[in-house]
Tab-separated table of C-alpha atoms in Angstrom:
chain	number	residue	atom	x	y	z
A	1	MET	CA	52.521	133.420	47.929
A	2	THR	CA	50.202	132.779	44.707
A	3	LEU	CA	52.137	132.440	41.205
A	4	ILE	CA	51.650	135.919	40.409
A	5	GLU	CA	53.184	137.696	43.460
A	6	LYS	CA	56.146	135.092	42.941
A	7	VAL	CA	57.141	136.406	39.214
A	8	ALA	CA	55.956	140.134	39.783
A	9	LEU	CA	58.466	140.264	43.025
A	10	LYS	CA	61.386	138.750	41.283
A	11	ALA	CA	61.258	141.369	38.344
A	12	LEU	CA	61.007	143.882	40.700
A	13	HIS	CA	63.733	142.565	42.369
A	14	GLN	CA	65.800	142.798	40.006
A	15	ILE	CA	66.072	146.574	39.789
A	16	ASP	CA	66.745	149.763	41.981
A	17	PRO	CA	64.498	149.651	45.660
A	18	GLU	CA	62.736	152.438	45.425
A	19	ARG	CA	61.585	152.516	42.041
A	20	ALA	CA	60.402	149.086	42.119
A	21	HIS	CA	58.276	150.884	45.199
A	22	THR	CA	56.739	152.952	43.040
A	23	LEU	CA	56.201	150.952	40.795
A	24	ALA	CA	54.302	148.394	42.852
A	25	MET	CA	51.983	151.867	44.411
A	26	MET	CA	51.026	152.292	40.939
A	27	ALA	CA	50.064	148.783	39.966
A	28	MET	CA	48.022	149.120	43.259
A	29	LYS	CA	45.989	152.047	42.297
A	30	MET	CA	45.769	150.987	38.589
A	31	GLY	CA	44.252	148.152	40.219
A	32	VAL	CA	46.119	144.966	39.209
A	33	VAL	CA	47.159	143.382	42.814
A	34	PRO	CA	45.075	141.019	43.310
A	35	LEU	CA	43.775	142.020	46.840
A	36	SER	CA	42.277	140.320	49.852
A	37	GLY	CA	39.366	142.483	50.776
A	38	LEU	CA	37.978	142.682	54.880
A	39	VAL	CA	40.032	139.604	56.411
A	40	THR	CA	38.072	138.578	60.065
A	41	THR	CA	36.897	136.394	62.059
A	42	PRO	CA	35.138	136.327	66.174
A	43	ARG	CA	38.234	135.708	67.064
A	44	LEU	CA	40.347	138.465	65.229
A	45	GLU	CA	37.647	141.339	65.322
A	46	THR	CA	39.200	143.311	68.283
A	47	THR	CA	38.729	146.891	69.666
A	48	PHE	CA	41.195	149.525	70.365
A	49	CYS	CA	41.709	152.493	70.953
A	50	GLY	CA	37.895	152.964	70.756
A	51	MET	CA	38.033	151.745	67.038
A	52	THR	CA	36.527	149.272	65.652
A	53	LEU	CA	38.425	146.697	64.302
A	54	THR	CA	38.706	143.396	60.982
A	55	ASN	CA	41.921	142.563	62.831
A	56	PRO	CA	44.462	143.213	64.009
A	57	VAL	CA	47.113	142.959	61.611
A	58	GLY	CA	47.569	146.563	60.643
A	59	LEU	CA	49.946	148.442	58.017
A	60	ALA	CA	53.246	150.366	58.813
A	61	ALA	CA	54.253	153.898	57.906
A	62	GLY	CA	55.996	154.686	55.390
A	63	TYR	CA	53.974	152.301	52.898
A	64	ASP	CA	51.825	155.298	50.939
A	65	LYS	CA	53.516	158.838	51.776
A	66	ASN	CA	51.285	160.594	50.080
A	67	ALA	CA	48.284	159.359	50.875
A	68	LEU	CA	48.273	158.236	46.847
A	69	VAL	CA	46.661	154.214	47.558
A	70	VAL	CA	44.608	154.109	50.287
A	71	ASP	CA	41.625	152.522	48.757
A	72	ALA	CA	43.505	149.865	47.671
A	73	LEU	CA	45.436	149.115	50.877
A	74	THR	CA	41.970	148.725	52.806
A	75	GLN	CA	41.385	146.663	50.893
A	76	ALA	CA	44.333	144.713	51.443
A	77	GLY	CA	43.471	142.504	54.408
A	78	PHE	CA	44.374	144.580	56.801
A	79	GLY	CA	42.599	145.562	60.393
A	80	PHE	CA	44.005	149.649	59.495
A	81	VAL	CA	46.431	151.457	57.904
A	82	GLU	CA	48.822	154.197	59.078
A	83	VAL	CA	49.490	156.700	55.744
A	84	GLY	CA	52.927	159.111	55.965
A	85	ALA	CA	54.852	160.918	57.745
A	86	VAL	CA	53.943	163.750	56.544
A	87	THR	CA	55.481	167.092	57.174
A	88	PRO	CA	54.644	170.522	56.909
A	89	ARG	CA	55.719	171.445	54.163
A	90	PRO	CA	56.815	169.140	50.889
A	91	GLN	CA	60.384	168.292	50.881
A	92	PRO	CA	62.920	165.798	48.866
A	93	GLY	CA	63.997	163.490	51.874
A	94	ASN	CA	67.186	162.391	51.542
A	95	PRO	CA	69.943	162.369	48.147
A	96	LYS	CA	69.075	158.650	46.338
A	97	PRO	CA	69.721	155.790	46.554
A	98	ARG	CA	68.252	156.210	50.115
A	99	LEU	CA	66.434	152.398	49.749
A	100	PHE	CA	68.446	148.769	50.370
A	101	ARG	CA	67.587	145.897	50.070
A	102	LEU	CA	69.388	143.420	52.739
A	103	THR	CA	67.967	140.146	51.098
A	104	GLU	CA	69.542	137.884	52.631
A	105	ASP	CA	68.820	139.596	56.071
A	106	GLN	CA	65.354	139.319	54.899
A	107	ALA	CA	65.814	143.463	56.276
A	108	VAL	CA	65.375	146.326	54.716
A	109	ILE	CA	67.723	149.694	55.652
A	110	ASN	CA	66.158	153.581	54.538
A	111	ARG	CA	67.353	156.427	55.073
A	112	TYR	CA	64.080	158.355	53.158
A	113	GLY	CA	64.040	161.008	55.566
A	114	PHE	CA	60.688	162.323	55.590
A	115	ASN	CA	60.537	162.453	51.477
A	116	ASN	CA	56.324	163.505	51.239
A	117	GLU	CA	54.598	166.330	49.810
A	118	GLY	CA	52.953	168.230	52.252
A	119	MET	CA	50.250	167.799	55.092
A	120	GLU	CA	48.288	170.244	52.178
A	121	ALA	CA	48.807	167.437	49.613
A	122	ALA	CA	47.778	163.796	51.893
A	123	ALA	CA	45.209	166.699	53.992
A	124	ALA	CA	43.013	166.052	50.434
A	125	ARG	CA	43.378	162.768	49.095
A	126	LEU	CA	42.405	162.251	52.674
A	127	THR	CA	39.503	163.970	52.254
A	128	ARG	CA	38.362	161.910	49.074
A	129	ARG	CA	38.877	158.607	50.650
A	130	SER	CA	36.010	155.737	50.893
A	131	ARG	CA	33.858	155.396	53.743
A	132	LEU	CA	32.976	151.952	52.592
A	133	ARG	CA	35.388	149.910	54.429
A	134	PRO	CA	35.778	149.301	58.228
A	135	VAL	CA	38.829	149.990	58.154
A	136	PRO	CA	40.246	152.726	60.654
A	137	VAL	CA	43.211	155.261	57.998
A	138	GLY	CA	45.936	157.482	60.237
A	139	VAL	CA	48.169	159.723	60.046
A	140	ASN	CA	51.890	159.535	61.130
A	141	LEU	CA	52.757	163.326	61.741
A	142	GLY	CA	56.786	164.144	61.278
A	143	ALA	CA	58.409	167.085	61.557
A	144	ASN	CA	60.464	169.434	58.409
A	145	LYS	CA	64.429	169.331	58.760
A	146	ASP	CA	64.892	173.217	59.287
A	147	SER	CA	61.849	173.417	60.602
A	148	ASP	CA	63.119	176.267	63.215
A	149	ASP	CA	59.992	174.743	65.994
A	150	ARG	CA	59.504	171.327	64.982
A	151	ALA	CA	56.743	170.589	67.306
A	152	ASN	CA	55.020	173.279	66.471
A	153	ASP	CA	55.072	170.884	63.211
A	154	PHE	CA	53.461	167.642	64.720
A	155	ALA	CA	50.231	169.485	65.650
A	156	ARG	CA	50.608	171.487	62.122
A	157	VAL	CA	49.759	168.802	60.709
A	158	LEU	CA	47.128	167.073	62.885
A	159	ALA	CA	45.447	170.149	61.948
A	160	ALA	CA	45.333	169.958	58.537
A	161	CYS	CA	44.372	166.034	58.614
A	162	GLY	CA	43.081	165.511	61.868
A	163	PRO	CA	39.369	166.487	60.475
A	164	HIS	CA	40.395	162.984	57.990
A	165	VAL	CA	41.561	160.497	59.607
A	166	ASP	CA	40.579	158.094	62.426
A	167	PHE	CA	43.755	158.505	64.324
A	168	ALA	CA	46.838	159.644	64.198
A	169	THR	CA	51.211	158.665	65.122
A	170	VAL	CA	53.964	161.045	66.627
A	171	ASN	CA	56.938	160.580	64.967
A	172	VAL	CA	59.470	161.495	66.660
A	173	SER	CA	61.754	158.284	66.425
A	174	SER	CA	63.294	158.307	62.488
A	175	PRO	CA	67.059	158.135	62.618
A	176	ASN	CA	66.838	159.523	59.208
A	177	THR	CA	66.099	163.572	60.593
A	178	GLU	CA	68.643	165.105	62.213
A	179	LYS	CA	68.636	164.795	66.167
A	180	LEU	CA	64.891	164.154	65.759
A	181	ARG	CA	65.250	161.950	68.063
A	182	ASP	CA	66.275	164.072	70.964
A	183	LEU	CA	62.035	165.035	71.419
A	184	GLN	CA	62.090	161.992	72.861
A	185	GLY	CA	63.680	163.334	75.885
A	186	ALA	CA	60.906	163.747	78.972
A	187	GLU	CA	60.977	167.745	78.361
A	188	ALA	CA	61.154	168.227	75.441
A	189	LEU	CA	58.745	165.206	74.558
A	190	SER	CA	55.523	166.425	77.377
A	191	ALA	CA	55.919	169.031	75.999
A	192	LEU	CA	55.351	168.315	72.096
A	193	LEU	CA	52.426	166.089	73.238
A	194	ALA	CA	50.773	168.777	75.156
A	195	GLY	CA	50.522	171.362	71.932
A	196	VAL	CA	49.034	167.843	69.685
A	197	ILE	CA	46.644	167.269	71.904
A	198	ASP	CA	45.150	170.482	72.349
A	199	VAL	CA	45.015	170.644	68.468
A	200	ARG	CA	43.071	167.304	68.553
A	201	ASP	CA	40.424	168.559	71.699
A	202	GLY	CA	39.881	171.096	68.915
A	203	LEU	CA	39.292	169.053	66.041
A	204	GLY	CA	34.786	168.469	66.536
A	205	LYS	CA	35.822	164.809	67.700
A	206	TYR	CA	37.923	162.591	69.180
A	207	THR	CA	41.613	161.257	67.110
A	208	PRO	CA	43.781	158.532	69.388
A	209	ILE	CA	46.914	159.747	69.532
A	210	PHE	CA	50.211	157.388	69.069
A	211	LEU	CA	53.347	157.806	70.323
A	212	LYS	CA	56.062	155.776	67.885
A	213	ILE	CA	59.678	155.300	69.571
A	214	ALA	CA	62.626	154.421	68.821
A	215	PRO	CA	64.373	150.802	69.715
A	216	ASP	CA	67.701	152.025	70.815
A	217	LEU	CA	66.336	153.065	73.948
A	218	THR	CA	68.143	152.140	77.572
A	219	ASP	CA	65.967	151.075	80.016
A	220	ALA	CA	65.980	154.674	81.789
A	221	GLU	CA	65.182	156.103	78.760
A	222	LEU	CA	62.188	153.962	78.307
A	223	ALA	CA	60.789	154.303	81.524
A	224	GLU	CA	61.049	157.896	81.502
A	225	ILE	CA	59.148	157.499	78.183
A	226	ALA	CA	56.450	155.443	79.624
A	227	GLN	CA	55.309	157.766	81.887
A	228	VAL	CA	55.664	160.703	80.385
A	229	ALA	CA	53.301	159.237	77.761
A	230	GLN	CA	50.617	157.950	80.432
A	231	GLU	CA	51.073	161.186	81.941
A	232	ALA	CA	50.220	162.911	79.358
A	233	GLU	CA	47.221	160.964	78.153
A	234	ILE	CA	47.935	159.477	75.285
A	235	ASP	CA	46.622	156.246	73.963
A	236	ALA	CA	48.869	154.474	72.977
A	237	ILE	CA	52.609	153.604	72.121
A	238	ILE	CA	53.726	152.361	68.685
A	239	ALA	CA	56.787	149.545	69.501
A	240	THR	CA	58.918	150.080	67.792
A	241	ASN	CA	60.755	151.763	64.539
A	242	THR	CA	64.287	151.050	62.121
A	243	THR	CA	67.028	150.563	64.897
A	244	LEU	CA	70.245	151.251	64.029
A	245	ASP	CA	72.101	148.644	64.666
A	246	ARG	CA	74.124	146.787	61.817
A	247	GLU	CA	74.894	143.172	64.823
A	248	GLY	CA	74.257	140.194	63.514
A	249	LEU	CA	74.087	141.135	59.514
A	250	LYS	CA	75.662	139.532	56.628
A	251	SER	CA	73.672	141.805	53.152
A	252	ALA	CA	76.440	143.404	51.046
A	253	SER	CA	74.741	146.415	52.137
A	254	LYS	CA	74.925	146.463	55.618
A	255	ASP	CA	77.136	149.602	56.631
A	256	GLU	CA	74.524	151.347	54.843
A	257	ALA	CA	73.619	154.703	57.061
A	258	GLY	CA	69.922	154.698	57.765
A	259	GLY	CA	67.370	152.836	59.734
A	260	LEU	CA	67.293	148.870	59.818
A	261	SER	CA	63.942	147.277	59.590
A	262	GLY	CA	63.193	143.680	59.472
A	263	ALA	CA	64.210	140.287	60.940
A	264	PRO	CA	66.642	141.714	62.055
A	265	LEU	CA	64.795	144.312	64.625
A	266	PHE	CA	62.007	141.548	65.563
A	267	GLU	CA	64.080	140.751	69.043
A	268	LYS	CA	65.109	144.021	70.035
A	269	SER	CA	61.724	145.879	68.818
A	270	THR	CA	59.986	142.422	70.762
A	271	GLN	CA	61.797	143.339	74.039
A	272	VAL	CA	60.812	146.896	74.146
A	273	LEU	CA	57.391	146.179	73.265
A	274	ALA	CA	57.776	143.240	76.500
A	275	LYS	CA	58.864	145.665	78.627
A	276	LEU	CA	56.721	148.893	78.360
A	277	SER	CA	54.408	145.979	79.028
A	278	GLN	CA	55.480	145.511	82.469
A	279	MET	CA	55.397	148.982	83.428
A	280	THR	CA	52.528	150.128	82.719
A	281	ASP	CA	50.904	147.410	84.009
A	282	GLY	CA	49.413	145.945	80.663
A	283	HIS	CA	47.380	149.304	81.105
A	284	MET	CA	49.016	150.746	78.414
A	285	PRO	CA	47.643	150.767	74.349
A	286	LEU	CA	50.545	149.440	72.656
A	287	VAL	CA	50.952	148.584	69.127
A	288	GLY	CA	53.724	145.864	68.237
A	289	VAL	CA	56.157	146.532	65.383
A	290	GLY	CA	59.119	145.570	64.091
A	291	GLY	CA	60.487	141.959	62.245
A	292	ILE	CA	56.880	140.791	62.002
A	293	ALA	CA	56.633	138.176	58.628
A	294	SER	CA	54.469	134.764	59.472
A	295	ALA	CA	51.633	135.278	61.691
A	296	GLU	CA	53.739	133.613	64.141
A	297	ASP	CA	55.748	136.127	64.840
A	298	ALA	CA	52.895	138.521	65.044
A	299	TYR	CA	51.529	135.617	68.005
A	300	GLN	CA	54.581	136.410	69.421
A	301	LYS	CA	54.167	140.466	69.980
A	302	ILE	CA	50.454	139.984	71.033
A	303	ARG	CA	51.555	137.094	73.181
A	304	ALA	CA	54.904	139.594	74.438
A	305	GLY	CA	52.030	142.744	75.231
A	306	ALA	CA	50.476	143.490	71.673
A	307	HIS	CA	47.136	144.647	72.155
A	308	VAL	CA	47.782	144.675	67.253
A	309	VAL	CA	50.148	145.129	65.674
A	310	GLN	CA	51.916	146.633	62.544
A	311	LEU	CA	54.396	145.514	59.438
A	312	TYR	CA	55.797	146.860	55.644
A	313	SER	CA	59.411	145.814	55.173
A	314	ALA	CA	58.326	142.137	55.245
A	315	LEU	CA	55.681	142.850	51.950
A	316	ALA	CA	58.552	143.657	50.080
A	317	TYR	CA	60.068	139.492	50.157
A	318	LYS	CA	56.811	138.384	50.270
A	319	GLY	CA	53.679	140.460	48.550
A	320	MET	CA	51.211	141.679	49.388
A	321	SER	CA	49.374	138.375	50.564
A	322	LEU	CA	51.551	138.093	53.122
A	323	VAL	CA	48.591	140.439	55.355
A	324	GLU	CA	46.118	138.134	54.299
A	325	GLU	CA	47.973	134.736	55.948
A	326	ILE	CA	48.911	135.922	59.318
A	327	ALA	CA	45.949	136.982	60.180
A	328	LEU	CA	44.094	134.196	58.908
A	329	GLY	CA	47.361	131.700	60.233
A	330	LEU	CA	46.956	134.149	64.139
A	331	ASP	CA	43.738	132.898	63.647
A	332	LYS	CA	44.451	129.706	64.506
A	333	LEU	CA	47.777	130.020	66.761
A	334	LEU	CA	45.092	131.786	69.490
A	335	GLU	CA	41.986	128.640	68.496
A	336	ARG	CA	45.051	126.125	69.253
A	337	ASP	CA	46.073	127.193	72.269
A	338	GLY	CA	42.370	128.240	73.633
A	339	PHE	CA	41.985	131.421	72.600
A	340	ASP	CA	38.638	132.671	72.363
A	341	HIS	CA	39.890	136.731	70.732
A	342	VAL	CA	42.846	137.989	70.210
A	343	ALA	CA	42.830	140.239	73.698
A	344	ASP	CA	42.529	137.032	75.629
A	345	ALA	CA	46.430	136.578	74.555
A	346	VAL	CA	47.395	139.979	75.154
A	347	GLY	CA	50.438	139.891	77.550
A	348	THR	CA	49.890	136.394	78.226
A	349	GLY	CA	53.819	135.352	76.596
A	350	ARG	CA	55.510	138.352	78.108
A	351	GLU	CA	57.897	137.486	80.554
A	352	ALA	CA	60.182	135.503	78.266
A	353	TRP	CA	60.639	138.560	76.854
A	354	LEU	CA	62.684	140.369	80.089
């Protein structure tokens, strides 16, 4: 972490977390945040779901809900970037406060509730994004809280934003929209994915479809989702979203409602990842997310079965320079263990998590 980042983070941590995030976004848009540019090595370059990535470290959805700073984010060292979640209509989300730092636990609890400006605003910004940098950009598809047909909402957002992105994620795993996680059931999920894929097939270009799942699933539920995902021929599964679990937390805000992310999620999300890898015999491309705050964390996710990884919460504690630190640190770990390429390490430590 740079001295500038240390000073900035210390100042930001003195104010409300949501306000601090807004200020950080403004600083990035104004170009005053030091960015790493493209970060890559021959060991880190990889292909994922047909996309060429300079490195396997991506940005998870939630950081840039409205695609406001996409161009800056593609210069921050990430191998790929996901914006959103985006819903068909604008919605304010849940009442404030709705974002809480758990500094003692290096964690965050949020109950945003898919606050965003809607698909038309997101699509307009995605249309204008720079295509000069080789960093794929995707959109996280969401549903309006008061929608009469939430399953169709995902397809509608893809129809609006799909022409302007490189991949799209079906997000049925946020705990902050009532009954949204019910869509993870086999019958509902199968119908939802069929609708999304129908829209994708009409876009005139192939757009990989990912499915983001919750960490709070039984093994039976996880196996059911894996089967539905394979039958629907989606391109990848993201494991995982935030958790409702609060075990072992120390911070004052530990009992706030919402989804928990950050360091306490690492073990649970990695176990889900390893189980998915086993259930799909390593054939389903997987994105590992949840609690990544170091190169070693990213490496463990990959060895558990992830082909690529995403992070978000750790940026609030370690700054944007963490992206380059993780990517180059991962390269050193791969070299240390004799892997010529990141793809060679995928799943090699899976058994330790089962």
